[in-house]
mmCIF file of C-alpha atoms and ligand atoms in Angstrom:
data_model
loop_
_atom_site.group_PDB
_atom_site.id
_atom_site.type_symbol
_atom_site.label_atom_id
_atom_site.label_comp_id
_atom_site.label_asym_id
_atom_site.label_seq_id
_atom_site.Cartn_x
_atom_site.Cartn_y
_atom_site.Cartn_z
ATOM 1 C CA MET A 1 -58.328 -45.979 -89.316
ATOM 2 C CA GLN A 2 -54.735 -45.858 -90.537
ATOM 3 C CA THR A 3 -53.765 -44.139 -93.780
ATOM 4 C CA LEU A 4 -50.726 -44.601 -95.992
ATOM 5 C CA THR A 5 -49.855 -42.916 -99.265
ATOM 6 C CA VAL A 6 -48.483 -44.519 -102.399
ATOM 7 C CA ASP A 7 -46.179 -41.740 -103.488
ATOM 8 C CA LEU A 8 -46.302 -41.419 -107.271
ATOM 9 C CA GLY A 9 -46.292 -37.654 -107.826
ATOM 10 C CA ASP A 10 -49.570 -36.434 -109.292
ATOM 11 C CA ARG A 11 -50.850 -40.036 -109.372
ATOM 12 C CA SER A 12 -50.320 -40.553 -105.621
ATOM 13 C CA TYR A 13 -53.205 -42.118 -103.729
ATOM 14 C CA PRO A 14 -54.198 -43.035 -100.200
ATOM 15 C CA ILE A 15 -54.659 -46.503 -98.702
ATOM 16 C CA HIS A 16 -57.143 -46.411 -95.819
ATOM 17 C CA ILE A 17 -57.095 -49.444 -93.502
ATOM 18 C CA GLY A 18 -59.593 -50.048 -90.706
ATOM 19 C CA ALA A 19 -62.888 -51.475 -89.498
ATOM 20 C CA GLY A 20 -66.233 -50.211 -90.798
ATOM 21 C CA LEU A 21 -64.821 -48.260 -93.763
ATOM 22 C CA LEU A 22 -67.530 -49.506 -96.173
ATOM 23 C CA GLY A 23 -69.979 -47.382 -94.192
ATOM 24 C CA ARG A 24 -67.928 -44.198 -94.670
ATOM 25 C CA PRO A 25 -68.807 -42.638 -98.044
ATOM 26 C CA GLU A 26 -66.917 -39.468 -97.140
ATOM 27 C CA LEU A 27 -63.723 -41.444 -97.768
ATOM 28 C CA ILE A 28 -64.834 -42.197 -101.337
ATOM 29 C CA LEU A 29 -66.741 -39.097 -102.491
ATOM 30 C CA PRO A 30 -63.731 -36.734 -102.813
ATOM 31 C CA HIS A 31 -62.137 -39.183 -105.273
ATOM 32 C CA LEU A 32 -65.050 -39.252 -107.743
ATOM 33 C CA ALA A 33 -64.762 -37.156 -110.905
ATOM 34 C CA GLN A 34 -68.486 -37.528 -111.562
ATOM 35 C CA LYS A 35 -71.460 -38.388 -109.345
ATOM 36 C CA ARG A 36 -71.639 -41.765 -110.978
ATOM 37 C CA VAL A 37 -69.929 -45.120 -110.331
ATOM 38 C CA VAL A 38 -70.088 -48.652 -111.679
ATOM 39 C CA VAL A 39 -69.248 -51.290 -109.059
ATOM 40 C CA VAL A 40 -67.688 -54.524 -110.322
ATOM 41 C CA THR A 41 -68.059 -57.483 -107.991
ATOM 42 C CA ASN A 42 -68.814 -61.200 -108.141
ATOM 43 C CA THR A 43 -71.516 -63.680 -107.190
ATOM 44 C CA THR A 44 -69.921 -64.324 -103.769
ATOM 45 C CA VAL A 45 -68.966 -60.820 -102.636
ATOM 46 C CA GLY A 46 -71.957 -59.052 -104.230
ATOM 47 C CA PRO A 47 -74.579 -60.620 -101.937
ATOM 48 C CA LEU A 48 -72.392 -59.841 -98.901
ATOM 49 C CA TYR A 49 -71.380 -56.220 -99.465
ATOM 50 C CA LEU A 50 -72.844 -54.663 -102.617
ATOM 51 C CA ALA A 51 -76.110 -53.417 -101.081
ATOM 52 C CA ARG A 52 -74.214 -51.805 -98.208
ATOM 53 C CA LEU A 53 -71.758 -50.000 -100.467
ATOM 54 C CA SER A 54 -74.444 -48.942 -102.956
ATOM 55 C CA GLY A 55 -76.669 -47.708 -100.121
ATOM 56 C CA VAL A 56 -74.092 -45.396 -98.589
ATOM 57 C CA LEU A 57 -73.016 -44.033 -101.955
ATOM 58 C CA GLU A 58 -76.593 -43.406 -103.079
ATOM 59 C CA ALA A 59 -77.275 -41.646 -99.784
ATOM 60 C CA GLY A 60 -74.360 -39.395 -100.716
ATOM 61 C CA GLY A 61 -76.037 -38.484 -104.032
ATOM 62 C CA ILE A 62 -74.077 -40.872 -106.254
ATOM 63 C CA ALA A 63 -75.713 -42.874 -109.055
ATOM 64 C CA VAL A 64 -74.589 -46.487 -108.594
ATOM 65 C CA GLU A 65 -74.732 -49.265 -111.182
ATOM 66 C CA ASN A 66 -73.114 -52.672 -110.937
ATOM 67 C CA VAL A 67 -71.695 -55.625 -112.827
ATOM 68 C CA VAL A 68 -71.727 -59.017 -111.078
ATOM 69 C CA LEU A 69 -69.205 -61.464 -112.536
ATOM 70 C CA PRO A 70 -68.822 -65.206 -112.018
ATOM 71 C CA ASP A 71 -66.459 -66.020 -109.142
ATOM 72 C CA GLY A 72 -63.073 -67.639 -109.518
ATOM 73 C CA GLU A 73 -59.546 -67.509 -110.871
ATOM 74 C CA ALA A 74 -60.738 -69.609 -113.828
ATOM 75 C CA TYR A 75 -62.856 -66.594 -114.911
ATOM 76 C CA LYS A 76 -59.954 -64.128 -114.904
ATOM 77 C CA ASN A 77 -59.920 -64.069 -118.690
ATOM 78 C CA TRP A 78 -60.950 -62.182 -121.850
ATOM 79 C CA GLU A 79 -64.519 -63.488 -121.824
ATOM 80 C CA THR A 80 -65.207 -62.186 -118.325
ATOM 81 C CA LEU A 81 -63.349 -58.937 -118.965
ATOM 82 C CA ASN A 82 -65.609 -58.382 -121.952
ATOM 83 C CA LEU A 83 -68.662 -58.607 -119.659
ATOM 84 C CA ILE A 84 -67.370 -55.456 -117.951
ATOM 85 C CA PHE A 85 -66.944 -53.664 -121.294
ATOM 86 C CA ASP A 86 -70.433 -54.815 -122.382
ATOM 87 C CA ALA A 87 -71.965 -53.381 -119.223
ATOM 88 C CA LEU A 88 -70.056 -50.092 -119.505
ATOM 89 C CA LEU A 89 -71.122 -49.611 -123.108
ATOM 90 C CA ILE A 90 -74.748 -50.653 -122.598
ATOM 91 C CA ARG A 91 -75.004 -48.202 -119.677
ATOM 92 C CA ARG A 92 -73.143 -45.521 -121.599
ATOM 93 C CA ALA A 93 -70.527 -45.098 -118.918
ATOM 94 C CA GLU A 94 -68.368 -42.084 -119.584
ATOM 95 C CA ARG A 95 -64.675 -41.449 -119.317
ATOM 96 C CA ARG A 96 -65.122 -39.676 -115.962
ATOM 97 C CA THR A 97 -67.384 -42.363 -114.476
ATOM 98 C CA THR A 98 -65.499 -44.254 -111.748
ATOM 99 C CA LEU A 99 -65.164 -48.024 -111.768
ATOM 100 C CA ILE A 100 -65.086 -49.549 -108.274
ATOM 101 C CA ALA A 101 -63.606 -53.019 -107.689
ATOM 102 C CA LEU A 102 -65.389 -54.712 -104.776
ATOM 103 C CA GLY A 103 -63.818 -58.109 -104.136
ATOM 104 C CA GLY A 104 -60.561 -60.010 -103.991
ATOM 105 C CA GLY A 105 -57.552 -59.887 -106.272
ATOM 106 C CA VAL A 106 -59.328 -61.453 -109.231
ATOM 107 C CA ILE A 107 -61.980 -58.724 -109.279
ATOM 108 C CA GLY A 108 -59.383 -56.023 -108.533
ATOM 109 C CA ASP A 109 -57.010 -57.098 -111.307
ATOM 110 C CA MET A 110 -59.784 -57.418 -113.914
ATOM 111 C CA THR A 111 -61.537 -54.196 -112.932
ATOM 112 C CA GLY A 112 -58.279 -52.255 -112.999
ATOM 113 C CA PHE A 113 -57.485 -53.597 -116.458
ATOM 114 C CA ALA A 114 -60.986 -52.744 -117.687
ATOM 115 C CA ALA A 115 -60.531 -49.216 -116.288
ATOM 116 C CA ALA A 116 -57.161 -48.896 -118.045
ATOM 117 C CA CYS A 117 -58.737 -49.843 -121.394
ATOM 118 C CA TYR A 118 -62.270 -48.407 -121.416
ATOM 119 C CA GLN A 119 -62.221 -45.211 -123.482
ATOM 120 C CA ARG A 120 -58.420 -45.410 -123.038
ATOM 121 C CA GLY A 121 -58.650 -44.927 -119.291
ATOM 122 C CA MET A 122 -61.262 -44.168 -116.670
ATOM 123 C CA PRO A 123 -60.712 -43.660 -112.933
ATOM 124 C CA PHE A 124 -60.992 -46.641 -110.604
ATOM 125 C CA ILE A 125 -61.077 -47.376 -106.891
ATOM 126 C CA GLN A 126 -60.024 -50.567 -105.129
ATOM 127 C CA ILE A 127 -62.188 -51.898 -102.283
ATOM 128 C CA PRO A 128 -60.347 -55.161 -101.511
ATOM 129 C CA THR A 129 -62.239 -57.748 -99.452
ATOM 130 C CA THR A 130 -59.686 -60.561 -99.084
ATOM 131 C CA LEU A 131 -56.552 -60.428 -96.951
ATOM 132 C CA LEU A 132 -54.475 -61.065 -100.068
ATOM 133 C CA SER A 133 -55.983 -58.145 -101.918
ATOM 134 C CA GLN A 134 -55.726 -55.857 -98.868
ATOM 135 C CA VAL A 135 -52.005 -56.543 -98.402
ATOM 136 C CA ASP A 136 -50.947 -56.851 -102.004
ATOM 137 C CA SER A 137 -53.030 -56.852 -105.178
ATOM 138 C CA SER A 138 -55.056 -53.672 -104.588
ATOM 139 C CA VAL A 139 -51.860 -51.633 -104.143
ATOM 140 C CA GLY A 140 -49.369 -50.776 -106.846
ATOM 141 C CA GLY A 141 -51.365 -50.725 -110.074
ATOM 142 C CA LYS A 142 -50.688 -54.135 -111.593
ATOM 143 C CA THR A 143 -53.851 -55.109 -113.425
ATOM 144 C CA GLY A 144 -54.655 -57.846 -115.892
ATOM 145 C CA ILE A 145 -55.960 -61.270 -116.782
ATOM 146 C CA ASN A 146 -54.596 -64.783 -117.270
ATOM 147 C CA HIS A 147 -53.891 -66.567 -120.553
ATOM 148 C CA PRO A 148 -54.192 -70.363 -120.801
ATOM 149 C CA LEU A 149 -50.422 -70.425 -121.375
ATOM 150 C CA GLY A 150 -49.448 -68.089 -118.564
ATOM 151 C CA LYS A 151 -50.650 -66.344 -115.450
ATOM 152 C CA ASN A 152 -51.285 -62.550 -115.536
ATOM 153 C CA MET A 153 -49.742 -62.372 -119.003
ATOM 154 C CA ILE A 154 -52.094 -59.729 -120.419
ATOM 155 C CA GLY A 155 -52.422 -56.472 -118.514
ATOM 156 C CA ALA A 156 -51.392 -52.928 -117.758
ATOM 157 C CA PHE A 157 -49.859 -50.823 -115.028
ATOM 158 C CA TYR A 158 -52.735 -48.580 -113.995
ATOM 159 C CA GLN A 159 -53.023 -47.008 -110.553
ATOM 160 C CA PRO A 160 -56.262 -46.624 -108.598
ATOM 161 C CA LYS A 161 -57.379 -43.295 -107.125
ATOM 162 C CA LEU A 162 -57.946 -44.851 -103.696
ATOM 163 C CA VAL A 163 -57.618 -48.144 -101.821
ATOM 164 C CA LEU A 164 -60.183 -48.722 -99.072
ATOM 165 C CA ALA A 165 -59.404 -51.823 -96.988
ATOM 166 C CA ASP A 166 -62.270 -52.517 -94.585
ATOM 167 C CA THR A 167 -60.949 -55.163 -92.184
ATOM 168 C CA ASP A 168 -64.520 -56.092 -91.183
ATOM 169 C CA THR A 169 -64.970 -57.781 -94.562
ATOM 170 C CA LEU A 170 -62.389 -60.389 -93.537
ATOM 171 C CA LYS A 171 -64.909 -61.820 -91.048
ATOM 172 C CA THR A 172 -66.754 -63.603 -93.878
ATOM 173 C CA LEU A 173 -63.600 -64.839 -95.593
ATOM 174 C CA PRO A 174 -63.110 -68.642 -95.577
ATOM 175 C CA ALA A 175 -60.108 -69.798 -93.487
ATOM 176 C CA ARG A 176 -58.347 -71.174 -96.584
ATOM 177 C CA GLU A 177 -58.525 -67.733 -98.224
ATOM 178 C CA LEU A 178 -57.217 -66.035 -95.067
ATOM 179 C CA SER A 179 -54.231 -68.379 -95.152
ATOM 180 C CA ALA A 180 -53.658 -67.558 -98.822
ATOM 181 C CA GLY A 181 -53.394 -63.883 -97.866
ATOM 182 C CA LEU A 182 -50.939 -64.719 -95.083
ATOM 183 C CA ALA A 183 -48.564 -66.077 -97.766
ATOM 184 C CA GLU A 184 -48.104 -62.571 -99.174
ATOM 185 C CA VAL A 185 -47.754 -61.134 -95.653
ATOM 186 C CA ILE A 186 -44.955 -63.644 -94.917
ATOM 187 C CA LYS A 187 -43.401 -62.646 -98.252
ATOM 188 C CA TYR A 188 -42.880 -59.073 -97.013
ATOM 189 C CA GLY A 189 -41.054 -60.358 -93.934
ATOM 190 C CA LEU A 190 -38.844 -62.644 -96.008
ATOM 191 C CA ILE A 191 -37.854 -60.033 -98.596
ATOM 192 C CA TRP A 192 -37.669 -56.871 -96.497
ATOM 193 C CA ASP A 193 -38.094 -57.062 -92.745
ATOM 194 C CA ALA A 194 -36.681 -59.862 -90.560
ATOM 195 C CA GLU A 195 -38.156 -58.202 -87.476
ATOM 196 C CA PHE A 196 -41.644 -58.395 -89.025
ATOM 197 C CA LEU A 197 -40.967 -62.079 -89.731
ATOM 198 C CA GLY A 198 -40.337 -62.597 -86.008
ATOM 199 C CA TRP A 199 -43.517 -60.667 -85.205
ATOM 200 C CA LEU A 200 -45.463 -62.956 -87.552
ATOM 201 C CA GLU A 201 -44.048 -66.056 -85.844
ATOM 202 C CA ALA A 202 -45.154 -64.703 -82.473
ATOM 203 C CA ASN A 203 -48.606 -63.566 -83.628
ATOM 204 C CA MET A 204 -49.812 -66.208 -86.090
ATOM 205 C CA ASP A 205 -52.571 -67.440 -83.748
ATOM 206 C CA LYS A 206 -53.907 -63.883 -83.379
ATOM 207 C CA LEU A 207 -53.913 -63.445 -87.143
ATOM 208 C CA HIS A 208 -55.917 -66.642 -87.643
ATOM 209 C CA ALA A 209 -58.378 -65.348 -85.024
ATOM 210 C CA LEU A 210 -58.589 -61.953 -86.792
ATOM 211 C CA ASP A 211 -57.489 -60.127 -83.659
ATOM 212 C CA PRO A 212 -58.194 -56.503 -84.694
ATOM 213 C CA ALA A 213 -54.863 -55.020 -83.594
ATOM 214 C CA ALA A 214 -52.821 -57.880 -85.050
ATOM 215 C CA ILE A 215 -54.604 -57.974 -88.404
ATOM 216 C CA SER A 216 -54.405 -54.192 -88.776
ATOM 217 C CA HIS A 217 -50.693 -54.244 -88.025
ATOM 218 C CA ALA A 218 -50.093 -57.034 -90.564
ATOM 219 C CA ILE A 219 -52.002 -55.176 -93.296
ATOM 220 C CA HIS A 220 -50.433 -51.821 -92.467
ATOM 221 C CA ARG A 221 -46.851 -53.113 -92.408
ATOM 222 C CA SER A 222 -47.409 -55.085 -95.632
ATOM 223 C CA CYS A 223 -48.861 -52.067 -97.465
ATOM 224 C CA GLU A 224 -46.115 -49.843 -96.063
ATOM 225 C CA ILE A 225 -43.432 -52.092 -97.560
ATOM 226 C CA LYS A 226 -45.284 -52.455 -100.853
ATOM 227 C CA ALA A 227 -45.908 -48.700 -101.139
ATOM 228 C CA GLN A 228 -42.223 -48.007 -100.489
ATOM 229 C CA VAL A 229 -41.104 -50.442 -103.206
ATOM 230 C CA VAL A 230 -43.714 -49.292 -105.758
ATOM 231 C CA ALA A 231 -42.844 -45.620 -105.194
ATOM 232 C CA GLN A 232 -39.221 -46.444 -106.106
ATOM 233 C CA ASP A 233 -39.969 -48.614 -109.131
ATOM 234 C CA GLU A 234 -43.558 -48.427 -110.362
ATOM 235 C CA ARG A 235 -43.028 -50.405 -113.589
ATOM 236 C CA GLU A 236 -40.687 -53.057 -112.277
ATOM 237 C CA GLY A 237 -37.511 -51.970 -113.978
ATOM 238 C CA GLY A 238 -35.592 -53.132 -110.916
ATOM 239 C CA ILE A 239 -36.349 -53.478 -107.224
ATOM 240 C CA ARG A 240 -40.106 -54.119 -107.612
ATOM 241 C CA ALA A 241 -39.281 -57.608 -108.870
ATOM 242 C CA ILE A 242 -38.507 -58.654 -105.279
ATOM 243 C CA LEU A 243 -42.263 -58.500 -104.585
ATOM 244 C CA ASN A 244 -42.402 -61.621 -106.737
ATOM 245 C CA LEU A 245 -40.584 -63.910 -104.283
ATOM 246 C CA GLY A 246 -41.953 -67.416 -104.888
ATOM 247 C CA HIS A 247 -44.060 -66.223 -107.835
ATOM 248 C CA THR A 248 -41.987 -67.701 -110.695
ATOM 249 C CA PHE A 249 -42.516 -71.121 -109.132
ATOM 250 C CA GLY A 250 -46.003 -70.206 -107.904
ATOM 251 C CA HIS A 251 -47.311 -69.080 -111.281
ATOM 252 C CA ALA A 252 -46.054 -72.355 -112.808
ATOM 253 C CA ILE A 253 -47.965 -74.257 -110.111
ATOM 254 C CA GLU A 254 -51.156 -72.238 -110.731
ATOM 255 C CA THR A 255 -50.994 -72.684 -114.493
ATOM 256 C CA GLY A 256 -49.777 -76.277 -114.345
ATOM 257 C CA MET A 257 -52.413 -77.405 -111.846
ATOM 258 C CA GLY A 258 -55.265 -75.509 -113.586
ATOM 259 C CA TYR A 259 -56.334 -72.018 -112.515
ATOM 260 C CA GLY A 260 -58.246 -72.101 -109.230
ATOM 261 C CA ASN A 261 -57.088 -75.511 -108.012
ATOM 262 C CA TRP A 262 -54.166 -74.135 -106.071
ATOM 263 C CA LEU A 263 -55.004 -70.692 -104.665
ATOM 264 C CA HIS A 264 -52.547 -67.979 -105.667
ATOM 265 C CA GLY A 265 -51.331 -67.611 -102.065
ATOM 266 C CA GLU A 266 -50.891 -71.368 -101.679
ATOM 267 C CA ALA A 267 -48.828 -71.561 -104.854
ATOM 268 C CA VAL A 268 -46.723 -68.587 -103.737
ATOM 269 C CA ALA A 269 -46.153 -70.242 -100.331
ATOM 270 C CA ALA A 270 -44.840 -73.450 -101.885
ATOM 271 C CA GLY A 271 -42.863 -71.312 -104.356
ATOM 272 C CA MET A 272 -41.232 -69.341 -101.516
ATOM 273 C CA VAL A 273 -40.029 -72.626 -99.984
ATOM 274 C CA LEU A 274 -38.455 -73.567 -103.337
ATOM 275 C CA ALA A 275 -36.826 -70.118 -103.531
ATOM 276 C CA ALA A 276 -35.480 -70.593 -99.994
ATOM 277 C CA GLN A 277 -34.103 -74.023 -100.940
ATOM 278 C CA VAL A 278 -32.357 -72.623 -104.019
ATOM 279 C CA SER A 279 -30.962 -69.826 -101.821
ATOM 280 C CA GLN A 280 -29.621 -72.464 -99.441
ATOM 281 C CA HIS A 281 -27.935 -74.347 -102.307
ATOM 282 C CA LEU A 282 -26.247 -71.097 -103.341
ATOM 283 C CA GLY A 283 -24.875 -70.750 -99.817
ATOM 284 C CA TRP A 284 -26.961 -67.729 -98.807
ATOM 285 C CA LEU A 285 -29.461 -69.252 -96.392
ATOM 286 C CA ALA A 286 -28.604 -71.737 -93.660
ATOM 287 C CA GLU A 287 -30.617 -74.926 -93.337
ATOM 288 C CA ALA A 288 -32.117 -73.467 -90.148
ATOM 289 C CA ASP A 289 -33.459 -70.495 -92.159
ATOM 290 C CA VAL A 290 -35.240 -72.841 -94.558
ATOM 291 C CA VAL A 291 -36.643 -74.853 -91.649
ATOM 292 C CA ARG A 292 -37.876 -71.609 -90.070
ATOM 293 C CA THR A 293 -39.473 -70.452 -93.339
ATOM 294 C CA ARG A 294 -41.284 -73.762 -93.785
ATOM 295 C CA ALA A 295 -42.498 -73.743 -90.181
ATOM 296 C CA LEU A 296 -43.977 -70.247 -90.552
ATOM 297 C CA ILE A 297 -45.676 -71.207 -93.814
ATOM 298 C CA ARG A 298 -47.166 -74.314 -92.200
ATOM 299 C CA ALA A 299 -48.275 -72.276 -89.163
ATOM 300 C CA ALA A 300 -50.131 -69.982 -91.565
ATOM 301 C CA GLY A 301 -52.065 -73.017 -92.808
ATOM 302 C CA LEU A 302 -50.233 -73.127 -96.133
ATOM 303 C CA PRO A 303 -48.522 -75.879 -98.135
ATOM 304 C CA ASP A 304 -44.726 -75.961 -97.756
ATOM 305 C CA THR A 305 -44.317 -78.586 -100.497
ATOM 306 C CA ALA A 306 -44.862 -77.978 -104.199
ATOM 307 C CA PRO A 307 -46.677 -80.463 -106.420
ATOM 308 C CA ASP A 308 -44.543 -82.588 -108.725
ATOM 309 C CA LEU A 309 -45.088 -80.951 -112.125
ATOM 310 C CA GLY A 310 -42.162 -82.773 -113.754
ATOM 311 C CA LEU A 311 -39.013 -80.861 -114.703
ATOM 312 C CA ASP A 312 -40.040 -80.181 -118.314
ATOM 313 C CA THR A 313 -43.403 -78.724 -117.281
ATOM 314 C CA TRP A 314 -41.769 -76.584 -114.590
ATOM 315 C CA LEU A 315 -39.293 -75.156 -117.076
ATOM 316 C CA ASP A 316 -41.945 -74.680 -119.741
ATOM 317 C CA TYR A 317 -44.305 -72.665 -117.524
ATOM 318 C CA MET A 318 -41.507 -70.773 -115.808
ATOM 319 C CA GLY A 319 -40.257 -69.785 -119.268
ATOM 320 C CA HIS A 320 -43.354 -67.580 -119.597
ATOM 321 C CA ASP A 321 -42.418 -65.592 -116.488
ATOM 322 C CA LYS A 322 -42.382 -61.815 -116.905
ATOM 323 C CA LYS A 323 -38.876 -61.645 -115.411
ATOM 324 C CA VAL A 324 -37.398 -63.715 -118.271
ATOM 325 C CA GLU A 325 -34.767 -61.620 -120.085
ATOM 326 C CA GLY A 326 -33.195 -62.687 -123.369
ATOM 327 C CA GLY A 327 -34.770 -66.116 -122.874
ATOM 328 C CA LYS A 328 -33.042 -66.496 -119.481
ATOM 329 C CA LEU A 329 -34.987 -67.261 -116.306
ATOM 330 C CA ARG A 330 -34.471 -64.837 -113.424
ATOM 331 C CA PHE A 331 -35.363 -65.627 -109.833
ATOM 332 C CA VAL A 332 -36.045 -63.700 -106.662
ATOM 333 C CA LEU A 333 -33.955 -65.372 -103.968
ATOM 334 C CA LEU A 334 -32.962 -64.611 -100.393
ATOM 335 C CA LYS A 335 -29.482 -63.395 -99.439
ATOM 336 C CA LYS A 336 -30.661 -63.785 -95.863
ATOM 337 C CA LEU A 337 -34.032 -63.705 -94.104
ATOM 338 C CA GLY A 338 -35.287 -60.147 -94.644
ATOM 339 C CA GLU A 339 -33.185 -59.426 -97.760
ATOM 340 C CA ALA A 340 -34.042 -60.407 -101.328
ATOM 341 C CA VAL A 341 -32.008 -60.392 -104.504
ATOM 342 C CA VAL A 342 -32.928 -60.921 -108.172
ATOM 343 C CA THR A 343 -30.558 -63.141 -110.122
ATOM 344 C CA GLY A 344 -30.292 -64.980 -113.428
ATOM 345 C CA ASP A 345 -27.311 -66.948 -112.151
ATOM 346 C CA VAL A 346 -28.895 -70.125 -110.859
ATOM 347 C CA PRO A 347 -27.014 -73.139 -112.229
ATOM 348 C CA ALA A 348 -29.358 -75.463 -114.130
ATOM 349 C CA GLU A 349 -28.351 -78.419 -111.975
ATOM 350 C CA VAL A 350 -29.215 -76.551 -108.754
ATOM 351 C CA LEU A 351 -32.645 -75.666 -110.134
ATOM 352 C CA ALA A 352 -33.255 -79.181 -111.415
ATOM 353 C CA GLY A 353 -32.070 -80.646 -108.103
ATOM 354 C CA VAL A 354 -34.498 -78.538 -106.061
ATOM 355 C CA LEU A 355 -37.433 -79.083 -108.433
ATOM 356 C CA THR A 356 -37.019 -82.838 -108.606
ATOM 357 C CA ALA A 357 -35.906 -83.576 -105.032
ATOM 358 C CA PRO A 358 -38.388 -85.390 -102.834
ATOM 359 C CA HIS A 359 -39.563 -82.622 -100.505
HETATM 360 P P1 NAD B 1 -60.018 -64.066 -105.196
HETATM 361 O O1 NAD B 1 -60.220 -62.724 -105.739
HETATM 362 O O2 NAD B 1 -60.332 -65.230 -106.066
HETATM 363 O O3 NAD B 1 -60.838 -64.196 -103.832
HETATM 364 C C1 NAD B 1 -60.812 -65.406 -103.142
HETATM 365 C C2 NAD B 1 -62.217 -65.938 -102.877
HETATM 366 O O4 NAD B 1 -62.783 -65.245 -101.773
HETATM 367 C C3 NAD B 1 -63.194 -65.762 -104.027
HETATM 368 O O5 NAD B 1 -64.060 -66.864 -104.082
HETATM 369 C C4 NAD B 1 -63.949 -64.505 -103.615
HETATM 370 O O6 NAD B 1 -65.210 -64.403 -104.211
HETATM 371 C C5 NAD B 1 -64.060 -64.696 -102.139
HETATM 372 N N1 NAD B 1 -64.195 -63.502 -101.331
HETATM 373 C C6 NAD B 1 -63.656 -62.296 -101.538
HETATM 374 N N2 NAD B 1 -63.894 -61.493 -100.506
HETATM 375 C C7 NAD B 1 -64.642 -62.188 -99.639
HETATM 376 C C8 NAD B 1 -65.207 -61.889 -98.384
HETATM 377 N N3 NAD B 1 -64.980 -60.729 -97.769
HETATM 378 N N4 NAD B 1 -65.943 -62.838 -97.764
HETATM 379 C C9 NAD B 1 -66.122 -64.062 -98.360
HETATM 380 N N5 NAD B 1 -65.601 -64.417 -99.531
HETATM 381 C C10 NAD B 1 -64.864 -63.479 -100.169
HETATM 382 O O7 NAD B 1 -58.508 -64.281 -104.717
HETATM 383 P P2 NAD B 1 -57.454 -63.339 -103.985
HETATM 384 O O8 NAD B 1 -56.614 -64.250 -103.192
HETATM 385 O O9 NAD B 1 -58.087 -62.175 -103.330
HETATM 386 O O10 NAD B 1 -56.605 -62.766 -105.201
HETATM 387 C C11 NAD B 1 -55.845 -63.624 -106.018
HETATM 388 C C12 NAD B 1 -55.608 -62.932 -107.333
HETATM 389 O O11 NAD B 1 -54.855 -61.743 -107.114
HETATM 390 C C13 NAD B 1 -54.817 -63.769 -108.321
HETATM 391 O O12 NAD B 1 -55.428 -63.706 -109.584
HETATM 392 C C14 NAD B 1 -53.461 -63.093 -108.341
HETATM 393 O O13 NAD B 1 -52.812 -63.249 -109.582
HETATM 394 C C15 NAD B 1 -53.819 -61.676 -108.073
HETATM 395 N N6 NAD B 1 -52.722 -60.885 -107.487
HETATM 396 C C16 NAD B 1 -52.467 -59.679 -108.059
HETATM 397 C C17 NAD B 1 -51.490 -58.870 -107.528
HETATM 398 C C18 NAD B 1 -51.261 -57.510 -108.095
HETATM 399 O O14 NAD B 1 -50.280 -56.866 -107.725
HETATM 400 N N7 NAD B 1 -52.133 -57.007 -108.929
HETATM 401 C C19 NAD B 1 -50.758 -59.290 -106.406
HETATM 402 C C20 NAD B 1 -51.046 -60.521 -105.856
HETATM 403 C C21 NAD B 1 -52.038 -61.315 -106.403
HETATM 404 N N1 LIG B 2 -47.432 -58.609 -106.518
HETATM 405 C C1 LIG B 2 -46.232 -58.145 -107.089
HETATM 406 C C2 LIG B 2 -46.242 -56.701 -107.440
HETATM 407 O O1 LIG B 2 -47.201 -55.996 -107.218
HETATM 408 O O2 LIG B 2 -45.288 -56.213 -107.959
#
């Protein structure tokens, strides 16, 4: 097991990464304020891992209840969130009861938001079971739900007490979902660490095969970068925005294509290619850098071409982005491979050219 810390003063918390961690209640018990938890999961992950988690916690003297939600990005909304509140109220959960998110980013984001709101805040723990949630969404405290007009538009910054990433859970993850997680892993290389990008190019086959050493390294390095950025800028006043490389475009794709049709990681992958192309037009990336980025994204099993939303739809959905300031779009772009920059200075014709060019 490897352990990292997200350093946020008295709200700091550990990220444990390794195989077999679901069977280790001693990693969870010290973080409970009360011998009672409510596990939130979904109809896919519940049958796979809920009995195991509940069993080890109950053996440790913890009362375990659960809420099983419908599965899918299309359910990341108020109606589903309310099912969590219903269950907490019906079971008379208290302010010191811990909410545990067992699932991917959809479950993690909704559970975290429910924890932020219920009785104005109850503790919560992230047990991410997708690659995407292990490298990104479970860390850093962004929680929330979608709105029909915009992705992740309603939410809160609310940090978990613990992140427990059991790499064994990835063995049941569909290949398409593994690829979606690799998009966020590639993101860390592009924005922060060119050497890691090279490592990813050399090890992509091992990652697809879930080679234990390779997958652990990818998760560890990703979380290390994310923890470092979040510790500097928890509420995204500045540098944290670079973690959104490809997301302005990606969120427009997710919303425009209908939640769940393009996976978040797929939309981010195509969005990172668009960001690389804009960066090339601004003279920062060479054509060879864009070719290299696209090749890595394809090798990860991800789309390197965005759907044609039409310029008006692109601009409309991107206008809801959380980075918009004074009505002006801001983009995360690449100064070079391994170095990101946030800018509002993208000429309209460059943006339009990239969004409407045949890819
Ligand atoms: P997801 O939660 O929808 O999970 C993907 C699919 O895999 C689902 O069908 C799920 O039930 C299933 N699944 C989960 N674990 C499994 C397992 N071990 N075995 C088999 N199937 C399993 O999607 P995701 O990619 O994990 O997360 C995407 C979400 O995360 C998006 O809503 C995105 O906005 C959000 N996100 C949030 C942050 C953040 O900082 N909070 C960062 C990135 C993404
Ligand atoms: N996924 C972007 C962030 O956590 O800031």
